[in-house]
Amino acid sequence: MVNITHKTNTLRTAIAQSVVRVSSQETIDRIVNKQIPKGDVFEMAKTAGLFAAKKTSDVIPDCHPLPIEFTKITFEIEDLDIIINTEIHTIYKTGVEVEAMYASSVVAITMYDMLKPVDKSIEIVNTKLIEKKGGKTDYQKIASHVNVGVIVCSDSISAGEKTDRSGKIIMEKMKAFEANVTDYTIIPDEIEAIRTTINLMEAKGCQLILITGGTGLSPKDLTPEAVLPLLDKEIPGIVEAIRSYGQQRTPYSMLSRSVAGFKNETLIIALPGSTNGVSESIDAVFPALFHVFRVRNFFKHNEE
């Protein structure tokens, strides 16, 4: 199965649809009047769909077992078509569109099985996804309007003694979210160098500045000391989310001194310098964090 350990739990919803087509109005009438020999078609098929939703990972190899927290199966009759809609919710790391489609399909097959003794010309017309919400696709439209600057704070990398990996990980992840990485620079871990680079990136229009390095416990780790005085408004929840996510993977995450907040209209986040630390920090808060730009734009628009 695909590795989803790096993802965070969010509300995921999906609606899928199947259509069963019968050959006569007589079949429709018998369904509605509960005159099918095998029993109440709608109730039996609905029950089968509920079982199917919870058992999807047992029959679809790449589907992860996940908590199904809500399932709703409804029926509509349009002429000789019976339209099955299945809505599923979960709070988990991956979506439920396959679960919704599988449940709708099983509902349709159950109806076919119950109706075949009285109607030899039934067909299952289609099964399709109607809607899905949750996950990174909800944020890509926002991210595509965000200009990102990446700062690597490291004495050894800036001196050419080592090569940068953490900054490149940030850029790869931002590009995967379809954000615009417009600036990338490597500087020594020095307070004035950090502040000057932040000011330059802000002046060039970066709405998000991600800094990697200098958040550890060494006397030379000065990124928080450089960043904090520049912030107009801290956002402690970002750092809390990063630490909580990291704590589930390694106890060492409690030693990070990450900081986050706004300088005017620019969001600045100081992240760990290690490759694992920076990668996990990005996974912990993105792409959901792009929502902050939607919120800021809303308030800015209303103030104007």
PDB file of C-alpha atoms in Angstrom:
ATOM      1  CA  MET A   1       0.000   0.000   0.000  1.00  0.00           C
ATOM      2  CA  VAL A   2       1.017   3.610  -0.478  1.00  0.00           C
ATOM      3  CA  ASN A   3       2.849   5.069   2.522  1.00  0.00           C
ATOM      4  CA  ILE A   4       0.562   7.561   4.303  1.00  0.00           C
ATOM      5  CA  THR A   5       2.425   7.771   7.619  1.00  0.00           C
ATOM      6  CA  HIS A   6       3.568  11.310   6.778  1.00  0.00           C
ATOM      7  CA  LYS A   7       0.002  12.574   6.346  1.00  0.00           C
ATOM      8  CA  THR A   8      -2.168  14.150   9.022  1.00  0.00           C
ATOM      9  CA  ASN A   9      -5.767  13.402   9.898  1.00  0.00           C
ATOM     10  CA  THR A  10      -8.346  15.704   8.322  1.00  0.00           C
ATOM     11  CA  LEU A  11     -12.047  15.471   7.617  1.00  0.00           C
ATOM     12  CA  ARG A  12     -12.474  13.598   4.314  1.00  0.00           C
ATOM     13  CA  THR A  13     -15.825  13.201   2.572  1.00  0.00           C
ATOM     14  CA  ALA A  14     -16.961  11.605  -0.667  1.00  0.00           C
ATOM     15  CA  ILE A  15     -20.202  11.082  -2.550  1.00  0.00           C
ATOM     16  CA  ALA A  16     -20.492   8.339  -5.162  1.00  0.00           C
ATOM     17  CA  GLN A  17     -23.358   7.303  -7.377  1.00  0.00           C
ATOM     18  CA  SER A  18     -24.550   4.138  -9.105  1.00  0.00           C
ATOM     19  CA  VAL A  19     -27.572   3.785 -11.365  1.00  0.00           C
ATOM     20  CA  VAL A  20     -29.699   0.655 -11.731  1.00  0.00           C
ATOM     21  CA  ARG A  21     -32.000   0.622 -14.754  1.00  0.00           C
ATOM     22  CA  VAL A  22     -35.023  -1.706 -14.836  1.00  0.00           C
ATOM     23  CA  SER A  23     -37.075  -2.620 -17.892  1.00  0.00           C
ATOM     24  CA  SER A  24     -40.616  -1.646 -16.867  1.00  0.00           C
ATOM     25  CA  GLN A  25     -42.711   0.531 -14.602  1.00  0.00           C
ATOM     26  CA  GLU A  26     -44.126  -2.668 -13.175  1.00  0.00           C
ATOM     27  CA  THR A  27     -40.732  -3.445 -11.603  1.00  0.00           C
ATOM     28  CA  ILE A  28     -40.570   0.045 -10.098  1.00  0.00           C
ATOM     29  CA  ASP A  29     -44.060  -0.346  -8.652  1.00  0.00           C
ATOM     30  CA  ARG A  30     -43.228  -3.712  -7.125  1.00  0.00           C
ATOM     31  CA  ILE A  31     -40.099  -2.265  -5.511  1.00  0.00           C
ATOM     32  CA  VAL A  32     -41.977   0.710  -4.070  1.00  0.00           C
ATOM     33  CA  ASN A  33     -44.832  -1.465  -2.828  1.00  0.00           C
ATOM     34  CA  LYS A  34     -42.408  -4.018  -1.336  1.00  0.00           C
ATOM     35  CA  GLN A  35     -43.699  -6.853  -3.516  1.00  0.00           C
ATOM     36  CA  ILE A  36     -40.349  -8.376  -4.472  1.00  0.00           C
ATOM     37  CA  PRO A  37     -40.127 -12.029  -3.321  1.00  0.00           C
ATOM     38  CA  LYS A  38     -36.650 -11.616  -1.809  1.00  0.00           C
ATOM     39  CA  GLY A  39     -37.791  -8.782   0.458  1.00  0.00           C
ATOM     40  CA  ASP A  40     -37.576  -4.997   0.825  1.00  0.00           C
ATOM     41  CA  VAL A  41     -35.143  -4.060  -1.949  1.00  0.00           C
ATOM     42  CA  PHE A  42     -34.147  -0.643  -0.634  1.00  0.00           C
ATOM     43  CA  GLU A  43     -33.559  -1.771   2.956  1.00  0.00           C
ATOM     44  CA  MET A  44     -31.668  -4.924   1.979  1.00  0.00           C
ATOM     45  CA  ALA A  45     -29.493  -3.092  -0.555  1.00  0.00           C
ATOM     46  CA  LYS A  46     -28.810  -0.271   1.901  1.00  0.00           C
ATOM     47  CA  THR A  47     -27.690  -2.771   4.538  1.00  0.00           C
ATOM     48  CA  ALA A  48     -25.355  -4.412   2.019  1.00  0.00           C
ATOM     49  CA  GLY A  49     -23.902  -0.990   1.180  1.00  0.00           C
ATOM     50  CA  LEU A  50     -23.219  -0.209   4.838  1.00  0.00           C
ATOM     51  CA  PHE A  51     -21.337  -3.493   5.212  1.00  0.00           C
ATOM     52  CA  ALA A  52     -19.412  -2.802   1.998  1.00  0.00           C
ATOM     53  CA  ALA A  53     -18.296   0.662   3.098  1.00  0.00           C
ATOM     54  CA  LYS A  54     -16.693  -0.791   6.230  1.00  0.00           C
ATOM     55  CA  LYS A  55     -15.117  -3.728   4.382  1.00  0.00           C
ATOM     56  CA  THR A  56     -13.615  -1.918   1.388  1.00  0.00           C
ATOM     57  CA  SER A  57     -10.009  -2.468   2.475  1.00  0.00           C
ATOM     58  CA  ASP A  58     -10.684  -6.211   2.671  1.00  0.00           C
ATOM     59  CA  VAL A  59     -11.332  -6.483  -1.066  1.00  0.00           C
ATOM     60  CA  ILE A  60      -9.499  -3.537  -2.702  1.00  0.00           C
ATOM     61  CA  PRO A  61      -5.775  -4.283  -2.189  1.00  0.00           C
ATOM     62  CA  ASP A  62      -4.423  -0.733  -2.058  1.00  0.00           C
ATOM     63  CA  CYS A  63      -7.142   0.679   0.200  1.00  0.00           C
ATOM     64  CA  HIS A  64      -6.079   1.373   3.775  1.00  0.00           C
ATOM     65  CA  PRO A  65      -8.235   0.263   6.698  1.00  0.00           C
ATOM     66  CA  LEU A  66      -9.771   3.463   8.005  1.00  0.00           C
ATOM     67  CA  PRO A  67     -12.483   4.563  10.428  1.00  0.00           C
ATOM     68  CA  ILE A  68     -15.814   5.067   8.659  1.00  0.00           C
ATOM     69  CA  GLU A  69     -17.544   7.654  10.813  1.00  0.00           C
ATOM     70  CA  PHE A  70     -20.645   8.360   8.716  1.00  0.00           C
ATOM     71  CA  THR A  71     -22.394   6.617   5.847  1.00  0.00           C
ATOM     72  CA  LYS A  72     -25.612   7.729   4.175  1.00  0.00           C
ATOM     73  CA  ILE A  73     -27.232   5.787   1.323  1.00  0.00           C
ATOM     74  CA  THR A  74     -30.223   7.283  -0.473  1.00  0.00           C
ATOM     75  CA  PHE A  75     -32.352   6.308  -3.463  1.00  0.00           C
ATOM     76  CA  GLU A  76     -34.104   8.357  -6.141  1.00  0.00           C
ATOM     77  CA  ILE A  77     -36.352   7.051  -8.889  1.00  0.00           C
ATOM     78  CA  GLU A  78     -36.296   8.783 -12.277  1.00  0.00           C
ATOM     79  CA  ASP A  79     -38.451   6.988 -14.843  1.00  0.00           C
ATOM     80  CA  LEU A  80     -36.897   3.499 -14.961  1.00  0.00           C
ATOM     81  CA  ASP A  81     -33.624   4.517 -13.306  1.00  0.00           C
ATOM     82  CA  ILE A  82     -32.936   3.985  -9.614  1.00  0.00           C
ATOM     83  CA  ILE A  83     -30.207   6.415  -8.588  1.00  0.00           C
ATOM     84  CA  ILE A  84     -28.095   5.353  -5.613  1.00  0.00           C
ATOM     85  CA  ASN A  85     -26.120   8.038  -3.772  1.00  0.00           C
ATOM     86  CA  THR A  86     -23.620   7.074  -1.095  1.00  0.00           C
ATOM     87  CA  GLU A  87     -21.991   9.678   1.153  1.00  0.00           C
ATOM     88  CA  ILE A  88     -19.138   8.722   3.484  1.00  0.00           C
ATOM     89  CA  HIS A  89     -17.157  10.739   6.052  1.00  0.00           C
ATOM     90  CA  THR A  90     -13.962   9.946   7.918  1.00  0.00           C
ATOM     91  CA  ILE A  91     -11.326  11.816   9.880  1.00  0.00           C
ATOM     92  CA  TYR A  92      -8.177  10.168   8.669  1.00  0.00           C
ATOM     93  CA  LYS A  93      -5.037  10.476   6.552  1.00  0.00           C
ATOM     94  CA  THR A  94      -6.556   9.378   3.259  1.00  0.00           C
ATOM     95  CA  GLY A  95      -9.819   9.863   1.407  1.00  0.00           C
ATOM     96  CA  VAL A  96     -12.954   7.747   1.167  1.00  0.00           C
ATOM     97  CA  GLU A  97     -13.873   8.025  -2.514  1.00  0.00           C
ATOM     98  CA  VAL A  98     -13.149   4.329  -3.174  1.00  0.00           C
ATOM     99  CA  GLU A  99     -15.209   3.371  -0.131  1.00  0.00           C
ATOM    100  CA  ALA A 100     -18.136   5.425  -1.443  1.00  0.00           C
ATOM    101  CA  MET A 101     -17.849   3.960  -4.945  1.00  0.00           C
ATOM    102  CA  TYR A 102     -17.507   0.403  -3.646  1.00  0.00           C
ATOM    103  CA  ALA A 103     -20.520   0.796  -1.353  1.00  0.00           C
ATOM    104  CA  SER A 104     -22.629   2.213  -4.204  1.00  0.00           C
ATOM    105  CA  SER A 105     -21.559  -0.655  -6.449  1.00  0.00           C
ATOM    106  CA  VAL A 106     -22.516  -3.269  -3.853  1.00  0.00           C
ATOM    107  CA  VAL A 107     -25.886  -1.587  -3.349  1.00  0.00           C
ATOM    108  CA  ALA A 108     -26.447  -1.790  -7.122  1.00  0.00           C
ATOM    109  CA  ILE A 109     -25.376  -5.444  -7.325  1.00  0.00           C
ATOM    110  CA  THR A 110     -27.598  -6.323  -4.372  1.00  0.00           C
ATOM    111  CA  MET A 111     -30.546  -4.695  -6.100  1.00  0.00           C
ATOM    112  CA  TYR A 112     -29.751  -6.628  -9.272  1.00  0.00           C
ATOM    113  CA  ASP A 113     -29.663  -9.892  -7.337  1.00  0.00           C
ATOM    114  CA  MET A 114     -32.994  -9.194  -5.657  1.00  0.00           C
ATOM    115  CA  LEU A 115     -34.739  -8.059  -8.829  1.00  0.00           C
ATOM    116  CA  LYS A 116     -33.498 -10.620 -11.352  1.00  0.00           C
ATOM    117  CA  PRO A 117     -36.317 -13.130 -10.592  1.00  0.00           C
ATOM    118  CA  VAL A 118     -38.918 -10.555 -11.690  1.00  0.00           C
ATOM    119  CA  ASP A 119     -36.998  -8.550 -14.324  1.00  0.00           C
ATOM    120  CA  LYS A 120     -34.557 -10.201 -16.743  1.00  0.00           C
ATOM    121  CA  SER A 121     -33.389  -6.955 -18.362  1.00  0.00           C
ATOM    122  CA  ILE A 122     -31.886  -5.050 -15.425  1.00  0.00           C
ATOM    123  CA  GLU A 123     -28.612  -3.224 -15.994  1.00  0.00           C
ATOM    124  CA  ILE A 124     -26.186  -1.360 -13.786  1.00  0.00           C
ATOM    125  CA  VAL A 125     -25.631   1.715 -15.902  1.00  0.00           C
ATOM    126  CA  ASN A 126     -22.665   3.319 -14.154  1.00  0.00           C
ATOM    127  CA  THR A 127     -20.794   3.973 -10.947  1.00  0.00           C
ATOM    128  CA  LYS A 128     -18.987   7.276 -10.554  1.00  0.00           C
ATOM    129  CA  LEU A 129     -17.568   9.714  -8.034  1.00  0.00           C
ATOM    130  CA  ILE A 130     -19.741  12.810  -7.628  1.00  0.00           C
ATOM    131  CA  GLU A 131     -17.713  14.768  -5.077  1.00  0.00           C
ATOM    132  CA  LYS A 132     -14.750  14.475  -2.738  1.00  0.00           C
ATOM    133  CA  LYS A 133     -13.450  16.907  -0.147  1.00  0.00           C
ATOM    134  CA  GLY A 134     -10.450  16.947   2.141  1.00  0.00           C
ATOM    135  CA  GLY A 135      -6.748  16.509   1.511  1.00  0.00           C
ATOM    136  CA  LYS A 136      -4.328  18.609  -0.507  1.00  0.00           C
ATOM    137  CA  THR A 137      -6.579  19.242  -3.512  1.00  0.00           C
ATOM    138  CA  ASP A 138      -8.658  21.646  -1.407  1.00  0.00           C
ATOM    139  CA  TYR A 139      -5.658  23.928  -0.916  1.00  0.00           C
ATOM    140  CA  GLN A 140      -3.889  23.902  -4.278  1.00  0.00           C
ATOM    141  CA  LYS A 141      -5.882  26.848  -5.618  1.00  0.00           C
ATOM    142  CA  ILE A 142      -4.725  28.933  -2.663  1.00  0.00           C
ATOM    143  CA  ALA A 143      -1.127  27.709  -2.821  1.00  0.00           C
ATOM    144  CA  SER A 144      -0.820  28.625  -6.489  1.00  0.00           C
ATOM    145  CA  HIS A 145      -1.132  32.306  -5.519  1.00  0.00           C
ATOM    146  CA  VAL A 146       1.476  32.190  -2.748  1.00  0.00           C
ATOM    147  CA  ASN A 147       5.067  33.279  -3.373  1.00  0.00           C
ATOM    148  CA  VAL A 148       7.507  31.343  -1.195  1.00  0.00           C
ATOM    149  CA  GLY A 149      11.022  32.225  -0.112  1.00  0.00           C
ATOM    150  CA  VAL A 150      13.374  29.571   1.285  1.00  0.00           C
ATOM    151  CA  ILE A 151      16.293  30.456   3.563  1.00  0.00           C
ATOM    152  CA  VAL A 152      18.910  27.894   4.585  1.00  0.00           C
ATOM    153  CA  CYS A 153      20.786  28.988   7.736  1.00  0.00           C
ATOM    154  CA  SER A 154      24.033  27.064   8.049  1.00  0.00           C
ATOM    155  CA  ASP A 155      27.621  28.147   8.574  1.00  0.00           C
ATOM    156  CA  SER A 156      29.007  24.945   7.026  1.00  0.00           C
ATOM    157  CA  ILE A 157      26.739  24.969   3.969  1.00  0.00           C
ATOM    158  CA  SER A 158      27.300  28.670   3.293  1.00  0.00           C
ATOM    159  CA  ALA A 159      31.058  28.029   3.542  1.00  0.00           C
ATOM    160  CA  GLY A 160      30.786  25.274   0.939  1.00  0.00           C
ATOM    161  CA  GLU A 161      31.757  22.506   3.361  1.00  0.00           C
ATOM    162  CA  LYS A 162      28.430  20.693   3.006  1.00  0.00           C
ATOM    163  CA  THR A 163      25.626  20.598   0.449  1.00  0.00           C
ATOM    164  CA  ASP A 164      22.090  21.727   1.165  1.00  0.00           C
ATOM    165  CA  ARG A 165      19.413  19.051   1.380  1.00  0.00           C
ATOM    166  CA  SER A 166      16.821  20.550   3.713  1.00  0.00           C
ATOM    167  CA  GLY A 167      16.200  23.653   1.631  1.00  0.00           C
ATOM    168  CA  LYS A 168      15.732  21.544  -1.471  1.00  0.00           C
ATOM    169  CA  ILE A 169      13.234  19.332   0.362  1.00  0.00           C
ATOM    170  CA  ILE A 170      11.219  22.437   1.223  1.00  0.00           C
ATOM    171  CA  MET A 171      11.235  23.571  -2.397  1.00  0.00           C
ATOM    172  CA  GLU A 172      10.192  20.158  -3.686  1.00  0.00           C
ATOM    173  CA  LYS A 173       7.290  19.985  -1.247  1.00  0.00           C
ATOM    174  CA  MET A 174       6.139  23.541  -1.987  1.00  0.00           C
ATOM    175  CA  LYS A 175       6.215  22.870  -5.730  1.00  0.00           C
ATOM    176  CA  ALA A 176       4.193  19.695  -5.161  1.00  0.00           C
ATOM    177  CA  PHE A 177       1.519  21.909  -3.555  1.00  0.00           C
ATOM    178  CA  GLU A 178       1.771  24.167  -6.645  1.00  0.00           C
ATOM    179  CA  ALA A 179       3.086  27.123  -4.628  1.00  0.00           C
ATOM    180  CA  ASN A 180       5.508  29.517  -6.325  1.00  0.00           C
ATOM    181  CA  VAL A 181       9.057  29.224  -4.984  1.00  0.00           C
ATOM    182  CA  THR A 182      10.488  32.576  -6.014  1.00  0.00           C
ATOM    183  CA  ASP A 183      13.551  32.875  -3.770  1.00  0.00           C
ATOM    184  CA  TYR A 184      16.121  30.468  -2.391  1.00  0.00           C
ATOM    185  CA  THR A 185      19.285  31.452  -0.563  1.00  0.00           C
ATOM    186  CA  ILE A 186      21.919  29.999   1.761  1.00  0.00           C
ATOM    187  CA  ILE A 187      23.322  32.211   4.517  1.00  0.00           C
ATOM    188  CA  PRO A 188      25.427  31.835   7.687  1.00  0.00           C
ATOM    189  CA  ASP A 189      23.551  31.342  10.946  1.00  0.00           C
ATOM    190  CA  GLU A 190      24.001  34.952  12.000  1.00  0.00           C
ATOM    191  CA  ILE A 191      21.289  37.199  13.387  1.00  0.00           C
ATOM    192  CA  GLU A 192      21.891  40.167  11.092  1.00  0.00           C
ATOM    193  CA  ALA A 193      22.221  37.981   7.986  1.00  0.00           C
ATOM    194  CA  ILE A 194      18.916  36.270   8.797  1.00  0.00           C
ATOM    195  CA  ARG A 195      17.063  39.548   9.416  1.00  0.00           C
ATOM    196  CA  THR A 196      18.479  41.208   6.303  1.00  0.00           C
ATOM    197  CA  THR A 197      17.492  38.237   4.118  1.00  0.00           C
ATOM    198  CA  ILE A 198      13.967  38.144   5.569  1.00  0.00           C
ATOM    199  CA  ASN A 199      13.518  41.864   4.885  1.00  0.00           C
ATOM    200  CA  LEU A 200      14.773  41.476   1.315  1.00  0.00           C
ATOM    201  CA  MET A 201      12.424  38.557   0.591  1.00  0.00           C
ATOM    202  CA  GLU A 202       9.488  40.426   2.102  1.00  0.00           C
ATOM    203  CA  ALA A 203      10.274  43.460  -0.061  1.00  0.00           C
ATOM    204  CA  LYS A 204      10.362  41.208  -3.152  1.00  0.00           C
ATOM    205  CA  GLY A 205       6.829  39.984  -2.454  1.00  0.00           C
ATOM    206  CA  CYS A 206       7.290  36.690  -0.627  1.00  0.00           C
ATOM    207  CA  GLN A 207       4.122  35.958   1.353  1.00  0.00           C
ATOM    208  CA  LEU A 208       5.646  32.860   2.967  1.00  0.00           C
ATOM    209  CA  ILE A 209       9.238  32.560   4.151  1.00  0.00           C
ATOM    210  CA  LEU A 210      10.437  29.155   5.304  1.00  0.00           C
ATOM    211  CA  ILE A 211      13.728  29.050   7.177  1.00  0.00           C
ATOM    212  CA  THR A 212      15.568  25.806   7.834  1.00  0.00           C
ATOM    213  CA  GLY A 213      18.372  25.528  10.357  1.00  0.00           C
ATOM    214  CA  GLY A 214      19.433  27.275  13.521  1.00  0.00           C
ATOM    215  CA  THR A 215      16.565  26.109  15.742  1.00  0.00           C
ATOM    216  CA  GLY A 216      18.532  23.617  17.821  1.00  0.00           C
ATOM    217  CA  LEU A 217      20.274  23.943  21.193  1.00  0.00           C
ATOM    218  CA  SER A 218      23.803  24.836  20.079  1.00  0.00           C
ATOM    219  CA  PRO A 219      25.047  28.324  21.061  1.00  0.00           C
ATOM    220  CA  LYS A 220      25.414  28.925  17.313  1.00  0.00           C
ATOM    221  CA  ASP A 221      21.710  28.208  16.643  1.00  0.00           C
ATOM    222  CA  LEU A 222      20.349  31.755  16.477  1.00  0.00           C
ATOM    223  CA  THR A 223      17.394  31.628  14.096  1.00  0.00           C
ATOM    224  CA  PRO A 224      14.660  32.067  16.772  1.00  0.00           C
ATOM    225  CA  GLU A 225      16.545  34.984  18.294  1.00  0.00           C
ATOM    226  CA  ALA A 226      16.744  36.593  14.844  1.00  0.00           C
ATOM    227  CA  VAL A 227      13.130  35.986  13.860  1.00  0.00           C
ATOM    228  CA  LEU A 228      11.117  36.649  17.013  1.00  0.00           C
ATOM    229  CA  PRO A 229      11.777  40.419  17.269  1.00  0.00           C
ATOM    230  CA  LEU A 230      10.606  40.833  13.646  1.00  0.00           C
ATOM    231  CA  LEU A 231       7.176  39.266  14.194  1.00  0.00           C
ATOM    232  CA  ASP A 232       4.090  41.432  14.619  1.00  0.00           C
ATOM    233  CA  LYS A 233       1.942  38.437  15.551  1.00  0.00           C
ATOM    234  CA  GLU A 234       3.071  34.980  16.614  1.00  0.00           C
ATOM    235  CA  ILE A 235       1.019  31.913  15.667  1.00  0.00           C
ATOM    236  CA  PRO A 236       1.910  29.375  18.369  1.00  0.00           C
ATOM    237  CA  GLY A 237      -0.509  26.776  16.979  1.00  0.00           C
ATOM    238  CA  ILE A 238       1.776  26.178  13.993  1.00  0.00           C
ATOM    239  CA  VAL A 239       4.690  25.288  16.235  1.00  0.00           C
ATOM    240  CA  GLU A 240       2.456  23.186  18.492  1.00  0.00           C
ATOM    241  CA  ALA A 241       1.250  21.197  15.483  1.00  0.00           C
ATOM    242  CA  ILE A 242       4.818  20.644  14.262  1.00  0.00           C
ATOM    243  CA  ARG A 243       6.007  19.447  17.667  1.00  0.00           C
ATOM    244  CA  SER A 244       2.974  17.219  18.193  1.00  0.00           C
ATOM    245  CA  TYR A 245       3.482  15.601  14.787  1.00  0.00           C
ATOM    246  CA  GLY A 246       7.199  15.123  15.421  1.00  0.00           C
ATOM    247  CA  GLN A 247       6.655  13.777  18.915  1.00  0.00           C
ATOM    248  CA  GLN A 248       4.715  10.853  17.458  1.00  0.00           C
ATOM    249  CA  ARG A 249       7.812   9.932  15.452  1.00  0.00           C
ATOM    250  CA  THR A 250      10.748  10.800  17.696  1.00  0.00           C
ATOM    251  CA  PRO A 251      11.037  12.174  21.256  1.00  0.00           C
ATOM    252  CA  TYR A 252      13.818  14.475  20.101  1.00  0.00           C
ATOM    253  CA  SER A 253      11.306  16.804  18.462  1.00  0.00           C
ATOM    254  CA  MET A 254      10.638  18.404  21.852  1.00  0.00           C
ATOM    255  CA  LEU A 255      14.092  19.984  21.632  1.00  0.00           C
ATOM    256  CA  SER A 256      13.309  22.025  18.523  1.00  0.00           C
ATOM    257  CA  ARG A 257      12.894  25.775  18.956  1.00  0.00           C
ATOM    258  CA  SER A 258      10.761  26.432  15.891  1.00  0.00           C
ATOM    259  CA  VAL A 259       8.882  29.735  15.728  1.00  0.00           C
ATOM    260  CA  ALA A 260       6.117  31.035  13.466  1.00  0.00           C
ATOM    261  CA  GLY A 261       4.278  34.291  12.918  1.00  0.00           C
ATOM    262  CA  PHE A 262       3.526  37.245  10.676  1.00  0.00           C
ATOM    263  CA  LYS A 263       5.751  40.169   9.792  1.00  0.00           C
ATOM    264  CA  ASN A 264       3.288  42.539   8.177  1.00  0.00           C
ATOM    265  CA  GLU A 265       1.625  40.333   5.518  1.00  0.00           C
ATOM    266  CA  THR A 266       4.431  37.755   5.344  1.00  0.00           C
ATOM    267  CA  LEU A 267       4.221  34.486   7.252  1.00  0.00           C
ATOM    268  CA  ILE A 268       7.626  33.394   8.568  1.00  0.00           C
ATOM    269  CA  ILE A 269       8.288  29.895   9.895  1.00  0.00           C
ATOM    270  CA  ALA A 270      11.623  28.732  11.311  1.00  0.00           C
ATOM    271  CA  LEU A 271      12.018  24.970  10.877  1.00  0.00           C
ATOM    272  CA  PRO A 272      14.633  22.416  11.978  1.00  0.00           C
ATOM    273  CA  GLY A 273      17.741  21.985   9.868  1.00  0.00           C
ATOM    274  CA  SER A 274      17.818  18.195   9.665  1.00  0.00           C
ATOM    275  CA  THR A 275      16.331  16.571   6.574  1.00  0.00           C
ATOM    276  CA  ASN A 276      13.892  14.451   8.578  1.00  0.00           C
ATOM    277  CA  GLY A 277      12.991  17.349  10.838  1.00  0.00           C
ATOM    278  CA  VAL A 278      12.223  19.767   8.026  1.00  0.00           C
ATOM    279  CA  SER A 279      10.381  17.165   5.967  1.00  0.00           C
ATOM    280  CA  GLU A 280       8.165  16.137   8.881  1.00  0.00           C
ATOM    281  CA  SER A 281       7.538  19.756   9.838  1.00  0.00           C
ATOM    282  CA  ILE A 282       6.242  20.542   6.353  1.00  0.00           C
ATOM    283  CA  ASP A 283       4.075  17.417   6.401  1.00  0.00           C
ATOM    284  CA  ALA A 284       2.681  18.395   9.797  1.00  0.00           C
ATOM    285  CA  VAL A 285       1.161  21.722   8.763  1.00  0.00           C
ATOM    286  CA  PHE A 286       0.908  21.808   4.970  1.00  0.00           C
ATOM    287  CA  PRO A 287      -1.128  22.024   2.836  1.00  0.00           C
ATOM    288  CA  ALA A 288      -3.717  23.050   5.471  1.00  0.00           C
ATOM    289  CA  LEU A 289      -1.600  26.048   6.456  1.00  0.00           C
ATOM    290  CA  PHE A 290      -2.249  27.699   3.087  1.00  0.00           C
ATOM    291  CA  HIS A 291      -5.723  28.448   4.499  1.00  0.00           C
ATOM    292  CA  VAL A 292      -4.134  31.246   6.519  1.00  0.00           C
ATOM    293  CA  PHE A 293      -3.736  33.249   3.310  1.00  0.00           C
ATOM    294  CA  ARG A 294      -7.426  32.861   2.507  1.00  0.00           C
ATOM    295  CA  VAL A 295      -8.249  34.151   6.010  1.00  0.00           C
ATOM    296  CA  ARG A 296      -5.844  37.082   5.771  1.00  0.00           C
ATOM    297  CA  ASN A 297      -7.180  38.068   2.363  1.00  0.00           C
ATOM    298  CA  PHE A 298     -10.757  37.908   3.696  1.00  0.00           C
ATOM    299  CA  PHE A 299     -10.049  40.303   6.565  1.00  0.00           C
ATOM    300  CA  LYS A 300      -7.961  42.569   4.353  1.00  0.00           C
ATOM    301  CA  HIS A 301     -10.783  42.763   1.795  1.00  0.00           C
ATOM    302  CA  ASN A 302     -13.369  43.569   4.477  1.00  0.00           C
ATOM    303  CA  GLU A 303     -11.173  46.285   5.969  1.00  0.00           C
ATOM    304  CA  GLU A 304     -10.892  47.921   2.570  1.00  0.00           C
TER     305      GLU A 304
END
